[in-house]
Short mmCIF file of C-alpha atoms in Angstrom, two decimals:
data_model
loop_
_atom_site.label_atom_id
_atom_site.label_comp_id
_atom_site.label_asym_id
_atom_site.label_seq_id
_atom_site.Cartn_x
_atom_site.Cartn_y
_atom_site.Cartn_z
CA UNK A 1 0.00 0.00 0.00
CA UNK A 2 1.52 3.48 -1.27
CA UNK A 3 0.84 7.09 0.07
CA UNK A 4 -0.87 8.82 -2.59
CA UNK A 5 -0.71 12.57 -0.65
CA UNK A 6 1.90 13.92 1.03
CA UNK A 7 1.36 13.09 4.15
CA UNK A 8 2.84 16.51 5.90
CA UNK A 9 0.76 18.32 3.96
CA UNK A 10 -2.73 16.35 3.41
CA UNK A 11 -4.45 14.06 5.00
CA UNK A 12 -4.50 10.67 3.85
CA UNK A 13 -7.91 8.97 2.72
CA UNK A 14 -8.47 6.68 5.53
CA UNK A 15 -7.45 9.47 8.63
CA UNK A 16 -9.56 12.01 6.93
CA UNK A 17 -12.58 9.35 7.27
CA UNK A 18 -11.41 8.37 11.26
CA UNK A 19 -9.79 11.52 12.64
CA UNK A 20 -10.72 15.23 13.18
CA UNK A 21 -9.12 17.70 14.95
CA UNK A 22 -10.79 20.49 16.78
CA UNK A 23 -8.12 23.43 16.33
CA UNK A 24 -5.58 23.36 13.27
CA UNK A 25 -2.19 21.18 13.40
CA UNK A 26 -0.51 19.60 10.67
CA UNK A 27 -1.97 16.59 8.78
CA UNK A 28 1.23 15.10 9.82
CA UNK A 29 0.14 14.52 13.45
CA UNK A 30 -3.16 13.40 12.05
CA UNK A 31 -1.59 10.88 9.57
CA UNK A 32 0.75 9.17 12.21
CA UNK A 33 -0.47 6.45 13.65
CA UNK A 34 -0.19 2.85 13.91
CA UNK A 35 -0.65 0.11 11.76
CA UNK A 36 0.06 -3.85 12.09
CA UNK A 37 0.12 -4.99 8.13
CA UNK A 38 3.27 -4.39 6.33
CA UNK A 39 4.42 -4.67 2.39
CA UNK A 40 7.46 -6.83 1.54
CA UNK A 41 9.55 -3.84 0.60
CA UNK A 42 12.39 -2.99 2.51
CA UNK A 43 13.33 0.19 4.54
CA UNK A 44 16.55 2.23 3.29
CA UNK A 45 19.23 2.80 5.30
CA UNK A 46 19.11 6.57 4.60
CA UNK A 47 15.26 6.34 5.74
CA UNK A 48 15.96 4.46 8.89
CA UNK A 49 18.67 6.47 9.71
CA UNK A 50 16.67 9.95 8.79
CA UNK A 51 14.22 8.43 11.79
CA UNK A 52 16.80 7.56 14.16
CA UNK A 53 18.09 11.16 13.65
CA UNK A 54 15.21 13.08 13.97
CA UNK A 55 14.58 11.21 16.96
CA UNK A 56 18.04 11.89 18.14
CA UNK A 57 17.50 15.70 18.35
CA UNK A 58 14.61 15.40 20.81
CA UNK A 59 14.76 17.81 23.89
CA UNK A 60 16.08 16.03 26.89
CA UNK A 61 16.83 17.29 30.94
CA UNK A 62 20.23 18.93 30.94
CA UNK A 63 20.85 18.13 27.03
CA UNK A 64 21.46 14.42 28.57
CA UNK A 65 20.23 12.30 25.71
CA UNK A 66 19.15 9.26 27.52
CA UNK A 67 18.34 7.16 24.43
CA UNK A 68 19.88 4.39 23.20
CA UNK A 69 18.60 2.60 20.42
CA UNK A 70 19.23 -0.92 19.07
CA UNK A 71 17.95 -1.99 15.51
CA UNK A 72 17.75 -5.07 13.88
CA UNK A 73 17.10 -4.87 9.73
CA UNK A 74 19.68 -8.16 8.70
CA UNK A 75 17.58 -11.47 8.53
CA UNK A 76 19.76 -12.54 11.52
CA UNK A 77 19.50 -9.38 13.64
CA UNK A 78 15.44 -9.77 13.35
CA UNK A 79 15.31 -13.19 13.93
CA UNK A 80 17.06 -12.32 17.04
CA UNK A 81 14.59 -9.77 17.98
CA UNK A 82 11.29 -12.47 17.11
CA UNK A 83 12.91 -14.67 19.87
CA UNK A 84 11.94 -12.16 22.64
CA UNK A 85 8.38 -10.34 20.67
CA UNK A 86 5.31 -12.01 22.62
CA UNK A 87 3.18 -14.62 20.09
CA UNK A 88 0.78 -11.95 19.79
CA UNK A 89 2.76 -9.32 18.43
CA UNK A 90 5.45 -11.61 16.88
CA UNK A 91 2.36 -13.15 14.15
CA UNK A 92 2.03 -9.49 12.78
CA UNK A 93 5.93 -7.84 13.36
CA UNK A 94 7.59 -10.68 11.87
CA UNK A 95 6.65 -8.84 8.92
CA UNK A 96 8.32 -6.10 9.18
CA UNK A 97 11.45 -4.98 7.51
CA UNK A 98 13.37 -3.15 10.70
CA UNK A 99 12.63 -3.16 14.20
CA UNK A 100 13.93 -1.18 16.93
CA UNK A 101 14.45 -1.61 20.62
CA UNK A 102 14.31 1.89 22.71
CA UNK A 103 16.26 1.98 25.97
CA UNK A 104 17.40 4.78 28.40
CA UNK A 105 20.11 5.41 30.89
CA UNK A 106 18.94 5.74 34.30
CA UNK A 107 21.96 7.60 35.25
CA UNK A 108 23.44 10.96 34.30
CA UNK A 109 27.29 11.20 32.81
CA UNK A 110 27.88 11.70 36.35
CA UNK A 111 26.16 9.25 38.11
CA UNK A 112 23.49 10.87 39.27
CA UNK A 113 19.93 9.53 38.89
CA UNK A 114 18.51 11.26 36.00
CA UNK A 115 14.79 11.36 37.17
CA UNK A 116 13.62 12.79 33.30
CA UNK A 117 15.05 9.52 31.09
CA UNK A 118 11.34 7.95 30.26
CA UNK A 119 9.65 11.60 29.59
CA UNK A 120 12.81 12.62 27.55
CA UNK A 121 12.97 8.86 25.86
CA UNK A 122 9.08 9.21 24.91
CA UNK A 123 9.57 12.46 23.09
CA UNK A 124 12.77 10.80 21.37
CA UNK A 125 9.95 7.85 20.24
CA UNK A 126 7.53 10.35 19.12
CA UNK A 127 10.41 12.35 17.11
CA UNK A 128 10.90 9.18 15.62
CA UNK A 129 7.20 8.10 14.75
CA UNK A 130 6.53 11.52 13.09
CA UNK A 131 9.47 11.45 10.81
CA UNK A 132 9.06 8.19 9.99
CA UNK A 133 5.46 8.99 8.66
CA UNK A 134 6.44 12.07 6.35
CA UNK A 135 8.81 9.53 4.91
CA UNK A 136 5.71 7.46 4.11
CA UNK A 137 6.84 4.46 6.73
CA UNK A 138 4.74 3.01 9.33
CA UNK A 139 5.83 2.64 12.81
CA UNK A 140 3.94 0.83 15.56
CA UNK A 141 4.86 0.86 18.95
CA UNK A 142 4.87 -2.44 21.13
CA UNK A 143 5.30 -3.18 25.20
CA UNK A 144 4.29 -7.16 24.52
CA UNK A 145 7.79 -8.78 24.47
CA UNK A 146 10.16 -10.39 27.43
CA UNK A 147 11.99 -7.40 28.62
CA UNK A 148 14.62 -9.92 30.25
CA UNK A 149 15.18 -12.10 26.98
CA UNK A 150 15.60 -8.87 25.00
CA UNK A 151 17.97 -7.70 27.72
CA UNK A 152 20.21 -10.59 27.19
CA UNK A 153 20.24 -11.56 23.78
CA UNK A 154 20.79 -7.54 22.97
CA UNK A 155 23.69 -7.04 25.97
CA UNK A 156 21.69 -4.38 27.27
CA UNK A 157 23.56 -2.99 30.30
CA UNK A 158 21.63 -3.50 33.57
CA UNK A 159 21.71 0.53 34.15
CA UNK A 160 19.48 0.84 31.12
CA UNK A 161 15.73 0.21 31.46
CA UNK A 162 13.79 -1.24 28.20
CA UNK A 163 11.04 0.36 27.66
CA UNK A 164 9.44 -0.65 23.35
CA UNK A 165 10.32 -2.32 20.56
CA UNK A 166 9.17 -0.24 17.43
CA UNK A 167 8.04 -1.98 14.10
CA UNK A 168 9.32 0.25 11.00
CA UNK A 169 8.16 -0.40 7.42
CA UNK A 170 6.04 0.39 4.21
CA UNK A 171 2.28 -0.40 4.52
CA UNK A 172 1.08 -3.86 3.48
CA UNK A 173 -3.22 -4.79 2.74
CA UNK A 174 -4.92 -5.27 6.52
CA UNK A 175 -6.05 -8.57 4.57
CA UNK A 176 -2.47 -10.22 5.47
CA UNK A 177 -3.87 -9.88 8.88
CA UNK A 178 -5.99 -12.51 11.10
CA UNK A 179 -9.65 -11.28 10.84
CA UNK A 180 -9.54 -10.08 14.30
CA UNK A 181 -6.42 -7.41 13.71
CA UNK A 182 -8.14 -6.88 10.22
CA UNK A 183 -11.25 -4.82 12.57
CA UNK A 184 -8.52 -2.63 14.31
CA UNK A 185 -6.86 -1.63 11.07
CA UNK A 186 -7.62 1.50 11.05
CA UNK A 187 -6.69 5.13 12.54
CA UNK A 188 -7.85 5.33 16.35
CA UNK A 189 -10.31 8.72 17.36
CA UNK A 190 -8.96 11.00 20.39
CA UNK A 191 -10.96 12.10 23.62
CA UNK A 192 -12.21 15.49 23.39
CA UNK A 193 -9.65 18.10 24.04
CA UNK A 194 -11.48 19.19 26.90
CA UNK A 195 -11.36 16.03 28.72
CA UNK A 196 -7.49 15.99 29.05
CA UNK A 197 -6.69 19.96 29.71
CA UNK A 198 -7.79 22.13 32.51
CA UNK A 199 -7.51 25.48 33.24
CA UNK A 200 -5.40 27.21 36.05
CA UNK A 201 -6.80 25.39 39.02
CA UNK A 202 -10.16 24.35 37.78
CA UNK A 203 -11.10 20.34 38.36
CA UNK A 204 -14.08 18.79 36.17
#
């Protein structure tokens, strides 16, 4: 399946149907989101690493960088990663062409505890998941896979906590999906705006 808008500056068919915002952002935040079914065709280097750098220059506590990312896009390296993905998420992201394990230092250059590493590690992922989609890729994040096994098998140092594994490729037909994934397959809505922000001190 092929983009045929650009997707930072239209919306695509399928999120204008599903998504509406209530004030004006770019169709690029509209157009992200998260699909399961992916194509056969493979992810350039210069793509991959165009998301890896966007996601790179993040904002992060004290200019810290906490991120650390390991990718697998050899036949090897992903087979590697399938051994720790959970059967449920392994029978869809076995498909795709790169995947990517997110991890963060707990610690600061100089030891300290760096109490900001998940917040600034989440904006790195969402850096990441935007660029990615005005390249045309699909990225879907995923919590479902032994966090110990991927530990080991990857050499992930024990100061490091493991937090996704991201799924990074070209869109594929839902029908390569079970029936059940095939329903979900499409773009998710949002809660009203006003039921996530308040104002000053107010409570609802």
């Amino acid at each position: 399946m092929s983009l045929t808008v650009n997707p930072v500056e239209n919306l695509t068919s399928e999120v204008e149907k599903c998504r509406k915002s209530e004030h004006s952002v770019s169709p690029l935040f509209l157009n992200r989101w998260s699909p399961r079914a992916y194509s056969e065709r493979k992810v350039s280097d210069e793509d991959l690493y165009s998301i890896l750098e966007a996601a790179h220059w993040a904002p992060s506590s004290f200019n810290d960088q906490p991120w650390r990312f390991f990718i697998a896009k050899t036949e090897a390296q992903l087979k590697t990663f399938h051994e720790f993905l959970f059967p449920f998420n392994r029978s869809w992201a076995e498909k795709a062409p790169a995947l990517i394990l997110i991890a963060s230092s707990k610690n600061r250059d100089n030891g300290d505890p760096n109490g900001a590493h998940v917040f600034d590690t989440g904006t790195a992922w969402g850096y990441l998941a935007l660029q990615a989609t005005a390249l045309g890729l699909s990225t879907h994040a995923m919590g479902g896979f032994d966090k110990e096994k991927a530990r080991q098998l990857l050499n992930v140092p024990d100061d490091f906590d493991i937090h996704v594994v991201i799924s990074v490729g070209y869109r594929g037909e839902k029908e390569t999906l079970n029936e059940q994934l095939q329903e979900r397959e499409n773009p998710s809505i949002r809660k009203s705006l006003q039921d996530v922000i308040f104002e000053g001190t107010e409570n609802k």
